CSV table of N, CA, C and O in Angstrom, one decimal:
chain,number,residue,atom,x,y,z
A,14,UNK,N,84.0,-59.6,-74.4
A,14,UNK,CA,84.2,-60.7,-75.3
A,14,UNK,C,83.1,-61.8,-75.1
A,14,UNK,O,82.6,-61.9,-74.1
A,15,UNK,N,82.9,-62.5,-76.0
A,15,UNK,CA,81.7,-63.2,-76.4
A,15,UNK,C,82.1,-64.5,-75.7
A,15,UNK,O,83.3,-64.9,-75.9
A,16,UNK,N,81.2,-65.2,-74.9
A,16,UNK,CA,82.4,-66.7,-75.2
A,16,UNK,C,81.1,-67.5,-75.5
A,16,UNK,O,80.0,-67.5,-75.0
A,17,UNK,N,81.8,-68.3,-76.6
A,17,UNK,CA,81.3,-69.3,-77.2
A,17,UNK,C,81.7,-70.8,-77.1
A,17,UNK,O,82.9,-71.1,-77.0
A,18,UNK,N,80.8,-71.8,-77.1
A,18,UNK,CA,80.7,-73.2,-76.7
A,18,UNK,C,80.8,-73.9,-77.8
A,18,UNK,O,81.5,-74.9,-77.7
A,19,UNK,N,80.3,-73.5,-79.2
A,19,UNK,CA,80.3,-74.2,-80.6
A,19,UNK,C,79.9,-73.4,-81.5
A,19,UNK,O,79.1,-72.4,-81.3
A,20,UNK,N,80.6,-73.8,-82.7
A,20,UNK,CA,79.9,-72.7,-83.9
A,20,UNK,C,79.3,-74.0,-84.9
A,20,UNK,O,79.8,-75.0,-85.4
A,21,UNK,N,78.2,-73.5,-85.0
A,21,UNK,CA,76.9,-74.6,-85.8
A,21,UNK,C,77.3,-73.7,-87.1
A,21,UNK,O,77.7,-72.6,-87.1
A,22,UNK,N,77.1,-74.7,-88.5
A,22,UNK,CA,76.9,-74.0,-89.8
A,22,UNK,C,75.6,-74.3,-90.1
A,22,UNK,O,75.1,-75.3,-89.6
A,23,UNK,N,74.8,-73.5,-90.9
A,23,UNK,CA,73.8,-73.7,-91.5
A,23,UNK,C,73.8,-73.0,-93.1
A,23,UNK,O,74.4,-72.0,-93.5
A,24,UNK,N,72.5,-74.1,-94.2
A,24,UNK,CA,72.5,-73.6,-95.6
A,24,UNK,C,71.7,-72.6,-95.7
A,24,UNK,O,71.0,-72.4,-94.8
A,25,UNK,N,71.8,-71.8,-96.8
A,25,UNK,CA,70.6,-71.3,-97.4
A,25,UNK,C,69.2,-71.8,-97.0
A,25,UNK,O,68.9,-72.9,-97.6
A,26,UNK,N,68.5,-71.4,-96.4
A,26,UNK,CA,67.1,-72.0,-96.3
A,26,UNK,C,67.0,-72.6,-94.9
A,26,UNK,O,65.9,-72.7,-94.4
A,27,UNK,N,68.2,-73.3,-94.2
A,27,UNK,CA,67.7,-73.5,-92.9
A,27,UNK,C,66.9,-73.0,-91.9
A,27,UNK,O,66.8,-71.7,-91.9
A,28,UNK,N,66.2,-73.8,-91.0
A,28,UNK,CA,65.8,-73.3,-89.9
A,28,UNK,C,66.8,-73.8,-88.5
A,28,UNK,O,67.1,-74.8,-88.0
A,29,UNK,N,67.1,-72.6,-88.2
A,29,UNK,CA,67.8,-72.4,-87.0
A,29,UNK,C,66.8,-72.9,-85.1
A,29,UNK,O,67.0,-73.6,-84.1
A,30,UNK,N,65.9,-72.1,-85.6
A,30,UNK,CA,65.1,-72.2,-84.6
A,30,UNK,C,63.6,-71.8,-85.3
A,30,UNK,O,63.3,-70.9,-86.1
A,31,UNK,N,62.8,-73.1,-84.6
A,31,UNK,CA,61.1,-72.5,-85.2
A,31,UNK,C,60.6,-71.5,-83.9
A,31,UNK,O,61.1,-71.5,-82.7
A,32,UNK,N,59.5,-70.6,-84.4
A,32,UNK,CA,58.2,-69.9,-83.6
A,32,UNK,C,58.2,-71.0,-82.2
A,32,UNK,O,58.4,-72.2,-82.4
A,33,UNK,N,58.0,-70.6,-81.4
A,33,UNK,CA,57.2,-71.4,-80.5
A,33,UNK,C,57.7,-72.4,-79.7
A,33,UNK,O,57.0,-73.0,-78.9
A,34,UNK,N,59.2,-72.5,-79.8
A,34,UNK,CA,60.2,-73.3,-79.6
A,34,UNK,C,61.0,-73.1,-78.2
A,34,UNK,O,61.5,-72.0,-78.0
A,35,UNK,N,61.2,-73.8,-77.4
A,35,UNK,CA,62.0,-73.1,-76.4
A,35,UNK,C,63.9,-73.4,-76.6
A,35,UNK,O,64.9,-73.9,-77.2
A,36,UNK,N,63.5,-72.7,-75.8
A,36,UNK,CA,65.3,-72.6,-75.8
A,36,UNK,C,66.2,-71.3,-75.2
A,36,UNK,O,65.9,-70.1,-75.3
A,37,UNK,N,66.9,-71.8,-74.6
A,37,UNK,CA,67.8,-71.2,-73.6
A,37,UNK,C,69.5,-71.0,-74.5
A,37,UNK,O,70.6,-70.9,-74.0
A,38,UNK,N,69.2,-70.9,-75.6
A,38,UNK,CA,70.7,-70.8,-76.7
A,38,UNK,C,70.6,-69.2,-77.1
A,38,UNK,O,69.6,-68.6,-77.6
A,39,UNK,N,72.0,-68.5,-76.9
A,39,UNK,CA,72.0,-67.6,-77.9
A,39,UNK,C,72.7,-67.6,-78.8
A,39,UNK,O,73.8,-68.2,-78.6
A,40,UNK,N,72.6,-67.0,-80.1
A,40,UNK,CA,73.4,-67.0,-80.6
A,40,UNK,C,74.3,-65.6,-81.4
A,40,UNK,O,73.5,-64.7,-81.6
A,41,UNK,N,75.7,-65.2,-82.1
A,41,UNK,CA,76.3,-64.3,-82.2
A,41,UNK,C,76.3,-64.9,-84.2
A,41,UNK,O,76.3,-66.1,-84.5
A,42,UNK,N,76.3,-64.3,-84.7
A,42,UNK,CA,76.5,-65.1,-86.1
A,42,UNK,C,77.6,-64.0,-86.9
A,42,UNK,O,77.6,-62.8,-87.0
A,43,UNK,N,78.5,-65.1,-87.3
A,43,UNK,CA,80.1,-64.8,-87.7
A,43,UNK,C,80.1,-64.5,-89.1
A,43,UNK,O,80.9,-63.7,-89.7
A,44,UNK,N,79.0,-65.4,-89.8
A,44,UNK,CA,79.1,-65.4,-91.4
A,44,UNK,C,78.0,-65.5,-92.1
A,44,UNK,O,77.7,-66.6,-92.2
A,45,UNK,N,77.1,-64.6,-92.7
A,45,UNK,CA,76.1,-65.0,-93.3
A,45,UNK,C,74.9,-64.1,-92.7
A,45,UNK,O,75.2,-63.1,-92.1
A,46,UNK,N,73.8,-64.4,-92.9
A,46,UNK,CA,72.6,-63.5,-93.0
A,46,UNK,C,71.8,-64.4,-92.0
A,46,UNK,O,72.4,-65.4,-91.8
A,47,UNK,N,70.7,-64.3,-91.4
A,47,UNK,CA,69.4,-64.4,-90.6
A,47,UNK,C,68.3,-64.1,-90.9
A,47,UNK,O,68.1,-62.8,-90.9
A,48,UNK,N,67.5,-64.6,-91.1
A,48,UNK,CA,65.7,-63.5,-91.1
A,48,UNK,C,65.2,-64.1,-90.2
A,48,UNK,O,65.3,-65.3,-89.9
A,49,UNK,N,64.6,-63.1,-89.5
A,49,UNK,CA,64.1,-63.3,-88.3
A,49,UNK,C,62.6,-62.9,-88.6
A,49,UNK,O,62.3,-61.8,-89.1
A,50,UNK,N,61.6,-64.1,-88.3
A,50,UNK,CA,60.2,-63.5,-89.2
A,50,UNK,C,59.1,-64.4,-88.4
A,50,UNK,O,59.6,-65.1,-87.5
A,51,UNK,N,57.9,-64.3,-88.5
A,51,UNK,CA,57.0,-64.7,-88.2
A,51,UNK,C,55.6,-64.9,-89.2
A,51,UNK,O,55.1,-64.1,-89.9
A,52,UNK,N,55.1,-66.5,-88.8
A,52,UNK,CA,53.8,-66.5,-89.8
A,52,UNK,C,52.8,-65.7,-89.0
A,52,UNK,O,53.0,-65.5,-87.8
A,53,UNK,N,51.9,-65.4,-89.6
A,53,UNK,CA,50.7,-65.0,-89.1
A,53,UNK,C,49.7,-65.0,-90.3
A,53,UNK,O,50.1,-64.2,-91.1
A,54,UNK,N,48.7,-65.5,-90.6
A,54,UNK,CA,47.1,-66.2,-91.1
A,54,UNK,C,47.9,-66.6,-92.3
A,54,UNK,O,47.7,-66.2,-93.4
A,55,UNK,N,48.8,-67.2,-92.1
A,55,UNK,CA,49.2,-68.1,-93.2
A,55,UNK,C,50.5,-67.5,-94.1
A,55,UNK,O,51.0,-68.2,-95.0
A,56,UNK,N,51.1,-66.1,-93.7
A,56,UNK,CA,51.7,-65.3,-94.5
A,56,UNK,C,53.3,-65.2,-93.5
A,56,UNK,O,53.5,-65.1,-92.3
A,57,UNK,N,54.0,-65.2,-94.2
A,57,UNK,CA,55.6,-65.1,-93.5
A,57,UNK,C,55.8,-63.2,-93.1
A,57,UNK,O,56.0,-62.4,-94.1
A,58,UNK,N,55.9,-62.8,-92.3
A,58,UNK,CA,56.3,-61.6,-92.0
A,58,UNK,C,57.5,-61.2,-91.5
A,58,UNK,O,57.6,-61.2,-90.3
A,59,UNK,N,58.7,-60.8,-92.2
A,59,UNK,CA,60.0,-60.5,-91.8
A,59,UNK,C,60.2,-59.4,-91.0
A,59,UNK,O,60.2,-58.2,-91.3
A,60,UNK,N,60.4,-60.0,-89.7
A,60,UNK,CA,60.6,-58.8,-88.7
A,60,UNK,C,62.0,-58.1,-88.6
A,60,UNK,O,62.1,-56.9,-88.2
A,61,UNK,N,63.5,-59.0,-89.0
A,61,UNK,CA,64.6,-58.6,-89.0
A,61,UNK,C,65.0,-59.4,-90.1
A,61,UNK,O,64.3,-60.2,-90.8
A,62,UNK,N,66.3,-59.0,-90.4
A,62,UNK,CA,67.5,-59.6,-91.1
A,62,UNK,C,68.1,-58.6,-90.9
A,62,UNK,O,67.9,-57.4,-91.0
A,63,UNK,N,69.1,-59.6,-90.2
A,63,UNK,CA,70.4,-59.6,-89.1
A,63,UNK,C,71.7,-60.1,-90.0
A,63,UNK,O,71.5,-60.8,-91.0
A,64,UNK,N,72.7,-59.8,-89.7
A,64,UNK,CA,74.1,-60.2,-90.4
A,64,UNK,C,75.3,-60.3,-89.0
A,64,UNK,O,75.1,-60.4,-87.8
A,65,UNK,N,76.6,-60.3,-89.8
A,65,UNK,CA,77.9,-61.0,-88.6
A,65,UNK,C,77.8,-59.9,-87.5
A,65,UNK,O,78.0,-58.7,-87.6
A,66,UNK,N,77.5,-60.5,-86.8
A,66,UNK,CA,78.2,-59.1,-85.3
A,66,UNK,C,77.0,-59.3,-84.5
A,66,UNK,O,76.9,-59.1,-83.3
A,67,UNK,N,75.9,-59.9,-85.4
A,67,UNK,CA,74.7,-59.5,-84.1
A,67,UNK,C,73.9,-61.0,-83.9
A,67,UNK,O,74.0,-62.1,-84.4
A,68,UNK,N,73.1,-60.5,-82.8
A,68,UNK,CA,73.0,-61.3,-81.7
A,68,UNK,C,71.8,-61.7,-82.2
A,68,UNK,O,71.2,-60.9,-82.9
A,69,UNK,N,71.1,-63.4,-81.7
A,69,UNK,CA,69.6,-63.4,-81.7
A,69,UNK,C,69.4,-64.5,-80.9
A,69,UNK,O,70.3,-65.2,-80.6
A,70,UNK,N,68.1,-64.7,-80.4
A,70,UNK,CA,67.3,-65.6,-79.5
A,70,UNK,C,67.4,-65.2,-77.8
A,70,UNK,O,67.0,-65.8,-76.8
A,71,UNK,N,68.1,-64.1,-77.9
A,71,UNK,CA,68.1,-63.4,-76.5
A,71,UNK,C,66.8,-63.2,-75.6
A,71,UNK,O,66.9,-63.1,-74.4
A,72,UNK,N,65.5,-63.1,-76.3
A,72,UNK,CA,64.8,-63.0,-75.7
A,72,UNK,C,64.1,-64.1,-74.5
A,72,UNK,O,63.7,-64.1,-73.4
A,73,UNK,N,64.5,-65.4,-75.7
A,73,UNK,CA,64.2,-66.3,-74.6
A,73,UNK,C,65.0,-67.3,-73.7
A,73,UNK,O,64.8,-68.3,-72.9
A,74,UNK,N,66.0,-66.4,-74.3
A,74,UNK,CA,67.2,-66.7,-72.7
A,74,UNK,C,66.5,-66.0,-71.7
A,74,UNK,O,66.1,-66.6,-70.7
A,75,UNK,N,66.4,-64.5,-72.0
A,75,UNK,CA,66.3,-63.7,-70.4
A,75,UNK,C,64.7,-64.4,-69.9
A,75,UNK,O,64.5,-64.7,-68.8
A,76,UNK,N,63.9,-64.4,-70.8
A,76,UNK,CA,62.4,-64.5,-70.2
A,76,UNK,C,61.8,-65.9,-69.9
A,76,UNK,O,60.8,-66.2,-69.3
A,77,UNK,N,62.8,-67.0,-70.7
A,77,UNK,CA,62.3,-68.2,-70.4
A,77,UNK,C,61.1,-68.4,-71.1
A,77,UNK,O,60.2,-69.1,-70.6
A,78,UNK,N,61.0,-67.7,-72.4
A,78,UNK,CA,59.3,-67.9,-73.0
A,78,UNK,C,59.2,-68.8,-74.4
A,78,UNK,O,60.2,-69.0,-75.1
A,79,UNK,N,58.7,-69.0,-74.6
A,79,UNK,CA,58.7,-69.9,-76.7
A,79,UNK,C,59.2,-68.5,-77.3
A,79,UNK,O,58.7,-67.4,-77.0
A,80,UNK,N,60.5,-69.0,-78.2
A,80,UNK,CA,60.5,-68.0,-79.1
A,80,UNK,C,59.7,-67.6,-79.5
A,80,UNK,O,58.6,-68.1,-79.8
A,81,UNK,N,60.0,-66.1,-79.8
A,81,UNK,CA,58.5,-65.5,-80.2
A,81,UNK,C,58.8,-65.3,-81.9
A,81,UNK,O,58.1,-64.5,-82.5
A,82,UNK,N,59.8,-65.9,-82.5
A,82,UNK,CA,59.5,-65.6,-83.9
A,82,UNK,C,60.4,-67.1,-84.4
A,82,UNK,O,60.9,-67.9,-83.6
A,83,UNK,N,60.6,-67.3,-86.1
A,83,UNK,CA,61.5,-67.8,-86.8
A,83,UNK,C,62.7,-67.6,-87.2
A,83,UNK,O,62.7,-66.7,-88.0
A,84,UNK,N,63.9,-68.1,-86.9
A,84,UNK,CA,65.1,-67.6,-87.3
A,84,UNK,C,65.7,-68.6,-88.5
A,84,UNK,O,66.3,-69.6,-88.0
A,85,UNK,N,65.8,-68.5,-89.8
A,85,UNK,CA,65.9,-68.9,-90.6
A,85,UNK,C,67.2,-68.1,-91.4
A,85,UNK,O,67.3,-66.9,-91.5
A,86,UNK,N,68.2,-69.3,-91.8
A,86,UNK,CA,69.6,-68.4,-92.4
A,86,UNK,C,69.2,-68.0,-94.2
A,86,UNK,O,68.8,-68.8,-95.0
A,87,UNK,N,69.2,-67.3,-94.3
A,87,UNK,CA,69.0,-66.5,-95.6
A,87,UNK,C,70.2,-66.6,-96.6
A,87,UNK,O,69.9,-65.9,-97.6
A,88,UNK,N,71.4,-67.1,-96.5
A,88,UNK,CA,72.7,-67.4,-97.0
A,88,UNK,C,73.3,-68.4,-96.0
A,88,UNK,O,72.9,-68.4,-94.9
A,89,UNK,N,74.4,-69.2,-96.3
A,89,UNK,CA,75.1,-70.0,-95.8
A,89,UNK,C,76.0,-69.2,-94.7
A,89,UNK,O,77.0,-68.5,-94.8
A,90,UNK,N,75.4,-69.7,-93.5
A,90,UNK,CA,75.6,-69.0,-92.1
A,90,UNK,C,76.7,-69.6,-91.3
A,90,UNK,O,77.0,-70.7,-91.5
A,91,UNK,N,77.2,-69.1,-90.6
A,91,UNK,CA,77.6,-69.1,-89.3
A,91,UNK,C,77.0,-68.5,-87.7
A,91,UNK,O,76.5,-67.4,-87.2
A,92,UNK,N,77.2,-69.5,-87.4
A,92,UNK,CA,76.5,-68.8,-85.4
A,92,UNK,C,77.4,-69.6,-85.0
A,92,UNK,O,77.7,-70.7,-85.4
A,93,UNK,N,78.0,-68.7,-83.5
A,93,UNK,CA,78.5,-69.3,-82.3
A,93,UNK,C,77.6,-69.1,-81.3
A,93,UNK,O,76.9,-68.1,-81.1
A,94,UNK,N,77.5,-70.2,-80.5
A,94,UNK,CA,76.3,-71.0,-79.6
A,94,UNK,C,77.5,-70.2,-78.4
A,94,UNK,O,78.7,-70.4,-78.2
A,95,UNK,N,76.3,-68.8,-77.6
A,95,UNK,CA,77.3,-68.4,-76.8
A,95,UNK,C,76.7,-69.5,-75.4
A,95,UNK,O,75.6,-70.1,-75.2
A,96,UNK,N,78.0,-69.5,-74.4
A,96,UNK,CA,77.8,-70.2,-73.6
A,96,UNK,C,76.6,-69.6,-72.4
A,96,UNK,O,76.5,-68.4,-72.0
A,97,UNK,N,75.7,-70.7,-72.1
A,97,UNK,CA,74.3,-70.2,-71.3
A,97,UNK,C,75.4,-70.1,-69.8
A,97,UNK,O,75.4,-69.1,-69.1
A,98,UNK,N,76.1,-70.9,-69.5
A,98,UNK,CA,76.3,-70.6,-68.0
A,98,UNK,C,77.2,-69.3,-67.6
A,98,UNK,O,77.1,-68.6,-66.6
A,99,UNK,N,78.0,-69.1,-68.5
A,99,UNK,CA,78.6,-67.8,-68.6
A,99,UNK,C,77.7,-66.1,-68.8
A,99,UNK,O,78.1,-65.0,-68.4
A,100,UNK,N,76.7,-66.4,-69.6
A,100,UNK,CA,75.6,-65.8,-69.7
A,100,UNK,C,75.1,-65.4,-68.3
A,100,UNK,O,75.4,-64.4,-67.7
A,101,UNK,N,74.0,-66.8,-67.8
A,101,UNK,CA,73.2,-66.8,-66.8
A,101,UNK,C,74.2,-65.8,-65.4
A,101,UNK,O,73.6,-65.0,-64.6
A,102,UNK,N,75.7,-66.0,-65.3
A,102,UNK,CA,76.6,-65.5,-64.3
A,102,UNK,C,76.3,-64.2,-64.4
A,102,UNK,O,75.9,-63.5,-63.5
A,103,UNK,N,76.5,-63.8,-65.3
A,103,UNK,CA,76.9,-62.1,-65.7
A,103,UNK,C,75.1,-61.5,-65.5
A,103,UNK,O,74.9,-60.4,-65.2
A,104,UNK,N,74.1,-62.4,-65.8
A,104,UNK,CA,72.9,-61.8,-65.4
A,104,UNK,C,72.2,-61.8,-64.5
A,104,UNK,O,71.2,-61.1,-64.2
A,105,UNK,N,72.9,-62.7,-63.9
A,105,UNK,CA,73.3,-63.0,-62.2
A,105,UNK,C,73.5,-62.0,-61.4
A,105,UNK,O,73.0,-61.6,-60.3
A,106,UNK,N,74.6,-61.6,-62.3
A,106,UNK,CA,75.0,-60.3,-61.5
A,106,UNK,C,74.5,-59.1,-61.4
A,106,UNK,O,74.9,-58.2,-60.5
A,107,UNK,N,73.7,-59.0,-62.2
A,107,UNK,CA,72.1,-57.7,-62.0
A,107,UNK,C,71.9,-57.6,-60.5
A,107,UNK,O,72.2,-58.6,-59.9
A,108,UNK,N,71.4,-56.5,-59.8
A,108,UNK,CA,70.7,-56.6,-58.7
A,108,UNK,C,68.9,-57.0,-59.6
A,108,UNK,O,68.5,-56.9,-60.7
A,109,UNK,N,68.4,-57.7,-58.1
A,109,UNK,CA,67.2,-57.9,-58.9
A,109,UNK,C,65.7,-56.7,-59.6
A,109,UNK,O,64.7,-56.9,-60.3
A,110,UNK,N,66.3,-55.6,-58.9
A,110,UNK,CA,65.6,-54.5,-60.2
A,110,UNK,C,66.5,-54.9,-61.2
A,110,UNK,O,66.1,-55.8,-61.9
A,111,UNK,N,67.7,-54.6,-61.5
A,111,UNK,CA,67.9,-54.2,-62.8
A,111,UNK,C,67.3,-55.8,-63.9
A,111,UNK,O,66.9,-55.9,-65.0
A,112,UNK,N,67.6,-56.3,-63.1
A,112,UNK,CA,67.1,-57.8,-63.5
A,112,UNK,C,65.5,-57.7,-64.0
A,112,UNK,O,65.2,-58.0,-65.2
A,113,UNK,N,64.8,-57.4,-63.1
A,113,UNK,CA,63.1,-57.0,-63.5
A,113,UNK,C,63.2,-56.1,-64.8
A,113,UNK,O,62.6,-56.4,-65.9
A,114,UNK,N,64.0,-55.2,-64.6
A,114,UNK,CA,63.8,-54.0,-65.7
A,114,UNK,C,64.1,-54.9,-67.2
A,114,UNK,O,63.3,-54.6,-68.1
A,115,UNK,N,64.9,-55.8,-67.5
A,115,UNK,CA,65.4,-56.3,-68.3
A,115,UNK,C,64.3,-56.9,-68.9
A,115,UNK,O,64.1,-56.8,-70.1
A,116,UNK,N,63.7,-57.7,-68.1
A,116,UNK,CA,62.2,-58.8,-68.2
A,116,UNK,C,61.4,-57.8,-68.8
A,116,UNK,O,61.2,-58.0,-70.1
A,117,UNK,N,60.9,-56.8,-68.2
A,117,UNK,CA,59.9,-55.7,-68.1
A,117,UNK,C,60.5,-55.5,-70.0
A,117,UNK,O,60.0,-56.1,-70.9
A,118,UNK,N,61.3,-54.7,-70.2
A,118,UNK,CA,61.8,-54.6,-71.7
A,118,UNK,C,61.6,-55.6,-72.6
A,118,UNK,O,60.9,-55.3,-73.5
A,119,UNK,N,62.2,-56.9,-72.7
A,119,UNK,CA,61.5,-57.8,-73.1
A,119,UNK,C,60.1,-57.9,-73.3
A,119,UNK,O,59.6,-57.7,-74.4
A,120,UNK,N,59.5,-58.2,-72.4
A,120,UNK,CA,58.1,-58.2,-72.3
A,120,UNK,C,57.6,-57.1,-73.6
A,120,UNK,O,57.1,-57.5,-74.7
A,121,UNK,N,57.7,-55.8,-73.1
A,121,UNK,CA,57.1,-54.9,-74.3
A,121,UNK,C,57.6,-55.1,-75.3
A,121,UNK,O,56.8,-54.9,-76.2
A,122,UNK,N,58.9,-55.7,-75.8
A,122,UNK,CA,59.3,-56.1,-77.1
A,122,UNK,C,58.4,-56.9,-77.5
A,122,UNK,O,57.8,-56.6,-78.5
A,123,UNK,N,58.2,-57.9,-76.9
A,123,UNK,CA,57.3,-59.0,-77.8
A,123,UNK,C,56.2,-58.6,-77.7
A,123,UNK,O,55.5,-59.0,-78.7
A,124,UNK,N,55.4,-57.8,-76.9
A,124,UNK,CA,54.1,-57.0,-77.5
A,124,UNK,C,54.1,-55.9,-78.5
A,124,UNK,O,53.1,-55.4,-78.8
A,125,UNK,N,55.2,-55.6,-78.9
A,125,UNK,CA,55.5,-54.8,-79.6
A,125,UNK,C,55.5,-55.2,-80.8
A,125,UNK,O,54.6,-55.1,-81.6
A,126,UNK,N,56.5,-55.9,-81.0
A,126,UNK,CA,56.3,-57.2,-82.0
A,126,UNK,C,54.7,-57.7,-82.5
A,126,UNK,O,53.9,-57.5,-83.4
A,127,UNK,N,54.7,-58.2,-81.7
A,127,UNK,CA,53.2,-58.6,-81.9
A,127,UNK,C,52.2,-57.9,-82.9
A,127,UNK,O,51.6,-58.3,-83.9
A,128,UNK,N,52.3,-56.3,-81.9
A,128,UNK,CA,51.1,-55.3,-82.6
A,128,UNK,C,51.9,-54.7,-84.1
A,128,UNK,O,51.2,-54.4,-85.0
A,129,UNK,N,53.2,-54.6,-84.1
A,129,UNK,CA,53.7,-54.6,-85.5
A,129,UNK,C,53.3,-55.5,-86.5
A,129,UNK,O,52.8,-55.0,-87.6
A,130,UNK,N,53.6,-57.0,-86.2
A,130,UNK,CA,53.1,-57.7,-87.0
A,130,UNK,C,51.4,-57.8,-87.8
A,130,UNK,O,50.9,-57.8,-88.9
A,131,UNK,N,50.9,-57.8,-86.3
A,131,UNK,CA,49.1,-57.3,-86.8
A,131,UNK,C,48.5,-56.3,-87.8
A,131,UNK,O,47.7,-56.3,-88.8
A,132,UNK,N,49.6,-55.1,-87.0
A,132,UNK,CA,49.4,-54.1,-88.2
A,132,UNK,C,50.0,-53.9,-89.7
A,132,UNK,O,49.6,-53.2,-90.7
A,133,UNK,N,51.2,-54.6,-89.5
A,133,UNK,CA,51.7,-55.2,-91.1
A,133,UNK,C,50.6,-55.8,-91.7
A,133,UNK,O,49.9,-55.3,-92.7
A,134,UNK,N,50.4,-56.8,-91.2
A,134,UNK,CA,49.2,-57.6,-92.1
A,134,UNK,C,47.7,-56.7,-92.6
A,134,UNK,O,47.2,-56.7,-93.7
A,135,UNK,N,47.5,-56.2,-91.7
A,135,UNK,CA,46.0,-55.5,-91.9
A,135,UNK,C,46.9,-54.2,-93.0
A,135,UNK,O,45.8,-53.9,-93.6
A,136,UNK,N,47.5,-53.7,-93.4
A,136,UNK,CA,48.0,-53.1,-94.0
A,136,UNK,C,48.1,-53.5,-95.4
A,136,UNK,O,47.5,-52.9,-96.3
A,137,UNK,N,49.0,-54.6,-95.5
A,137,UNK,CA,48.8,-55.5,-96.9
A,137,UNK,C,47.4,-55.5,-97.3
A,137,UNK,O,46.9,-55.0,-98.4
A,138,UNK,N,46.5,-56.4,-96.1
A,138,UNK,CA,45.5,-56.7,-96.4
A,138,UNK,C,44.6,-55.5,-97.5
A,138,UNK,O,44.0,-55.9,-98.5
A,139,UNK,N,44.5,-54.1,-96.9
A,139,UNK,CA,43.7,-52.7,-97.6
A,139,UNK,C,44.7,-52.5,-98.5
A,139,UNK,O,44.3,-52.0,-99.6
A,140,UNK,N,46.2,-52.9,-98.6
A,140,UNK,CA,46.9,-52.3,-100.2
A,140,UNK,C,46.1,-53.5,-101.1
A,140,UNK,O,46.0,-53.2,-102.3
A,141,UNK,N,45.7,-54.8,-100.7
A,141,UNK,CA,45.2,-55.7,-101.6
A,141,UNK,C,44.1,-55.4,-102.0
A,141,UNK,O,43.8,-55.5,-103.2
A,142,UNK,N,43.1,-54.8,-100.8
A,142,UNK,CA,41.8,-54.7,-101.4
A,142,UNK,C,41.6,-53.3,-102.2
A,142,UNK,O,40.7,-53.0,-103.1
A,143,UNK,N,42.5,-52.4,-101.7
A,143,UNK,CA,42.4,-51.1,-103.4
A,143,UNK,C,43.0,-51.7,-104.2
A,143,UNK,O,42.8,-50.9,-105.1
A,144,UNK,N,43.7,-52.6,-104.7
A,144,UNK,CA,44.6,-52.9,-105.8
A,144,UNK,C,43.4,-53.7,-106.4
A,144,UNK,O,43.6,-53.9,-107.6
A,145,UNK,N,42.5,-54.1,-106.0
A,145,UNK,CA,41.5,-54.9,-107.0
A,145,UNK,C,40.5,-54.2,-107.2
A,145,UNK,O,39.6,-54.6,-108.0
């Protein structure tokens, strides 16, 4: 079971959390939609949209790093703000491999991310330049 500290609303068009931002919040969202995206050379790239049941900003709970993307509500949302100390306990309770392994996963997520995003763009980029 989830436990949760507060449920924030957000509109159409909010930003929840920017790129680059830190934060130690996760959140579970009860009502409504998410896009989870990133700029890069000036262009918005949608890496997720997310709906009720699922989780986001996990990454930089576990790694402690700037979010690595934009979470913006795409419809009038709901998130419950799960609780960080209840969280931090339960990951606590990792021995410290499984704990590393967790980091380690992360980690390649966001380089993963990363090289997706890159190659999205350079992709657009050659469907633009045959289209002219």
């Amino acid at each position: 079971m989830h436990q949760i500290i507060k449920i924030e609303q957000y509109r159409k068009g909010d930003i929840i959390f920017k790129e680059g931002s830190y934060g130690q919040v996760v959140y579970l969202i009860n009502k409504g939609k998410v896009e989870i995206a990133k700029i890069l050379d000036g262009k918005k790239v949608v890496i997720e949209t997310i709906g009720p049941g699922d989780l986001f900003g996990e990454m930089s709970f576990i790694d402690s790093e700037p979010r690595s993307a934009t979470a913006i509500a795409i419809e009038n949302t709901e998130v419950g703000v799960m609780d960080k100390v209840a969280l931090d306990l339960e990951v606590n309770k990792l021995c410290g491999d499984a704990r590393d392994i967790v980091k380690t996963i992360v980690e390649r997520l966001r380089k993963t991310t990363r090289k997706t995003i890159t190659l999205s763009l350079e992709l657009h980029k050659l469907r633009k330049e045959k289209s002219q």
